[in-house]
Amino acid sequence: MRILLVEDDSLLGDGLRAGLRQLGFLVDWVRDGEAAERELRTGTYAAAVLDLGLPRKDGLEVLSSLRRTGVTTPVLVLTARDAVHERIRGLDAGADDYVVKPVDLDELAARLRALVRRAHGQPLECLSAQDVVLDAAARSVRRAGELVMLSTREFDLLQAFMLSANRVLSREQLEQSLYSWGYEVESNAIEVHIHNLRRKLGAGLIHTVRGVGYMLQRDAPVA
Ligand code: CA
């Protein structure tokens, strides 16, 4: 899943980006509040990790302004260990969760996964559709109990579909959830990945909605 990291400290930002990438997240990184607000308004991100002390615009101001204008992207704030009042202000301003510095990467990743699942109305740890089960923490996929090997892109695409099961997603939306900045996307990349997913997981899982996009059907069609 694609997330926005907002952190002005180069060392910390670099470490968080590398660590989260290693755990399977697609990470775009901005270093000031104005850039954060601009990027989050695009609706491209599954979630954001937001530092509060930021140049140009304070993290709390960014958060309040986004929430006031209806941006619901889950936001996890980074706060200092002793700053209870900061956490409270963050939550009041519309943060969904927080992690204290120094950041434990596994905890941050688990909290992000939980936030994104909940934001999509999926409280369970594993996502499932028909006979396919996706475990985001283990980055594994099973079909009828059998492990299925997927490439990184195939896994990310399946996850995007499962989070929005029974909803039509356009090719642009799918591309946005799959590729970070500066990545040149081949025009038929999504089609190729979907073709592979159908081959590995069955033809009845992902439907083409002509002229609009694609939809993952959560329940198997009644025979
Ligand atoms: Ca800072």
XYZ file of C-alpha atoms and ligand atoms in Angstrom:
224
model
C 0.000 0.000 0.000
C 1.141 3.495 -0.786
C 1.733 5.873 2.095
C 2.958 9.437 2.504
C 5.744 10.029 5.005
C 5.951 13.580 6.364
C 9.172 14.186 8.294
C 11.601 17.098 8.147
C 14.461 15.317 9.923
C 16.593 13.838 7.113
C 18.108 11.054 9.158
C 14.825 9.898 10.668
C 12.934 10.300 7.392
C 15.500 8.318 5.501
C 15.446 5.527 8.081
C 11.656 5.379 8.170
C 11.366 5.338 4.399
C 13.923 2.560 4.021
C 12.428 0.536 6.866
C 8.849 0.829 5.658
C 9.876 -0.041 2.115
C 11.560 -3.147 3.409
C 8.289 -4.090 5.102
C 6.436 -3.838 1.785
C 5.044 -0.290 1.822
C 5.307 2.082 -1.123
C 6.599 5.289 0.458
C 6.632 8.863 -0.850
C 8.396 11.335 1.438
C 7.828 15.073 1.885
C 9.571 17.320 4.411
C 7.226 20.229 5.117
C 3.622 20.854 6.063
C 2.534 22.581 2.883
C 3.784 19.750 0.677
C 2.092 17.258 3.002
C -1.249 19.014 2.704
C -0.969 19.307 -1.069
C -0.122 15.621 -1.481
C -2.789 14.368 0.891
C -5.438 16.323 -0.970
C -4.754 14.217 -4.065
C -6.386 11.215 -2.362
C -3.609 8.968 -3.636
C -2.475 7.590 -0.298
C -3.789 4.728 1.792
C -2.425 6.477 4.901
C 0.058 9.086 6.133
C 2.757 9.143 8.804
C 2.886 12.726 10.049
C 5.540 14.394 12.169
C 4.088 17.360 14.085
C 6.982 19.819 14.226
C 7.330 20.766 10.555
C 8.597 23.764 8.587
C 6.166 25.946 6.567
C 3.068 24.566 8.264
C 2.768 22.813 11.604
C 1.594 19.172 11.512
C -1.423 19.914 13.718
C -2.514 22.714 11.393
C -2.136 20.432 8.382
C -4.257 17.813 10.075
C -7.050 20.199 11.147
C -7.180 21.815 7.756
C -7.437 18.445 5.980
C -10.160 17.175 8.288
C -12.133 20.422 8.051
C -12.261 19.993 4.304
C -13.330 16.377 4.330
C -10.036 14.561 3.677
C -10.431 11.262 5.546
C -7.103 9.550 4.750
C -5.947 7.761 7.934
C -3.152 9.712 9.659
C -0.720 8.379 12.211
C 1.246 11.057 14.073
C 4.796 10.767 15.355
C 5.222 12.249 18.831
C 7.859 12.516 21.524
C 7.726 9.960 24.283
C 6.770 12.341 27.082
C 4.494 14.618 25.120
C 1.102 13.412 26.311
C -0.513 16.779 25.572
C 0.871 16.598 22.010
C -0.733 13.200 21.448
C -4.041 14.445 22.803
C -3.944 17.505 20.552
C -3.075 15.290 17.612
C -5.972 12.943 18.218
C -8.321 15.881 18.761
C -7.161 17.442 15.501
C -8.165 14.297 13.621
C -5.260 11.851 13.883
C -6.292 8.204 13.894
C -3.366 6.887 15.900
C 0.140 7.796 17.049
C 3.548 6.236 17.524
C 6.180 7.611 19.898
C 9.771 8.318 18.912
C 12.150 6.552 18.755
C 9.942 4.651 16.352
C 9.704 0.872 16.433
C 9.301 0.009 12.748
C 7.345 -3.193 13.246
C 4.891 -1.393 15.501
C 4.543 1.470 13.037
C 3.906 -0.983 10.188
C 1.329 -2.950 12.173
C -0.500 0.218 13.188
C -0.530 1.444 9.589
C -1.952 -1.849 8.322
C -4.644 -1.777 11.022
C -5.550 1.857 10.229
C -5.908 1.145 6.528
C -7.983 -1.994 7.102
C -10.314 -0.158 9.467
C -10.623 2.785 7.070
C -11.894 0.286 4.492
C -14.291 -1.334 6.951
C -12.154 -4.474 7.260
C -11.394 -5.057 10.935
C -9.926 -8.550 10.523
C -6.200 -9.162 10.293
C -6.449 -11.026 6.982
C -8.352 -9.843 3.928
C -10.399 -12.434 2.107
C -12.478 -12.784 -1.025
C -13.984 -15.988 -2.349
C -11.399 -18.716 -1.585
C -8.458 -16.290 -1.461
C -6.933 -15.019 1.805
C -4.307 -12.267 1.964
C -2.154 -11.781 5.062
C -0.620 -8.293 4.797
C 1.743 -8.746 7.757
C 3.206 -11.987 6.386
C 2.802 -10.762 2.791
C 1.358 -14.141 1.888
C -1.620 -15.219 -0.199
C -3.477 -18.510 -0.051
C -6.075 -19.921 -2.372
C -8.218 -22.688 -0.862
C -5.536 -23.038 1.808
C -2.660 -23.418 -0.644
C 0.124 -20.839 -0.708
C 0.243 -18.899 -4.005
C 3.436 -17.125 -5.064
C 2.830 -13.566 -6.273
C 5.279 -10.900 -7.401
C 5.484 -7.721 -5.305
C 3.308 -5.798 -7.772
C 0.770 -8.603 -8.009
C 0.556 -8.723 -4.221
C 0.116 -4.935 -3.932
C -2.516 -4.952 -6.651
C -4.455 -7.783 -5.024
C -4.309 -5.921 -1.721
C -5.689 -2.745 -3.323
C -8.513 -4.795 -4.838
C -9.301 -6.585 -1.595
C -9.411 -3.370 0.434
C -11.999 -2.055 -2.029
C -13.822 -5.310 -2.768
C -17.059 -4.979 -4.746
C -16.072 -1.471 -5.866
C -14.987 -0.573 -9.359
C -11.437 0.802 -9.529
C -10.175 2.656 -12.578
C -6.822 1.870 -14.119
C -5.558 5.267 -12.905
C -6.560 4.477 -9.326
C -4.835 1.114 -9.521
C -1.690 2.678 -10.966
C -1.654 5.253 -8.186
C -1.857 2.593 -5.515
C 0.975 0.627 -7.123
C 3.659 3.093 -8.147
C 5.536 5.763 -6.208
C 6.786 9.040 -7.636
C 9.179 9.050 -10.511
C 8.152 5.653 -11.725
C 7.474 5.348 -15.435
C 4.412 3.082 -15.700
C 4.101 0.995 -18.857
C 0.711 1.580 -20.395
C -0.405 -2.043 -20.169
C 1.237 -2.843 -16.802
C -2.029 -3.108 -14.881
C -3.581 -5.374 -17.524
C -0.562 -7.677 -17.369
C -0.691 -7.924 -13.570
C -4.429 -8.592 -13.631
C -3.914 -11.270 -16.240
C -1.390 -12.944 -13.925
C -3.662 -12.654 -10.897
C -6.486 -14.325 -12.822
C -4.162 -17.082 -13.946
C -2.965 -17.743 -10.393
C -6.172 -17.116 -8.454
C -8.972 -18.029 -10.830
C -10.798 -16.142 -13.547
C -13.864 -15.312 -11.424
C -12.159 -13.076 -8.856
C -11.464 -9.872 -10.812
C -14.000 -8.638 -13.329
C -13.492 -6.171 -16.132
C -16.101 -3.417 -16.084
C -15.994 -2.238 -19.638
C -15.052 1.410 -20.079
C -14.712 1.977 -16.322
C -12.140 -0.338 -14.780
C -11.972 -3.488 -12.708
C -13.739 -4.932 -9.699
C -12.869 -7.697 -7.281
C -15.950 -9.679 -6.354
C -15.857 -10.676 -2.689
C -18.345 -13.522 -2.852
C -18.256 -16.267 -5.429
C -21.136 -15.987 -7.902
C -24.000 -18.372 -7.101
C -23.914 -21.264 -9.584
Ca 10.162 17.616 13.057
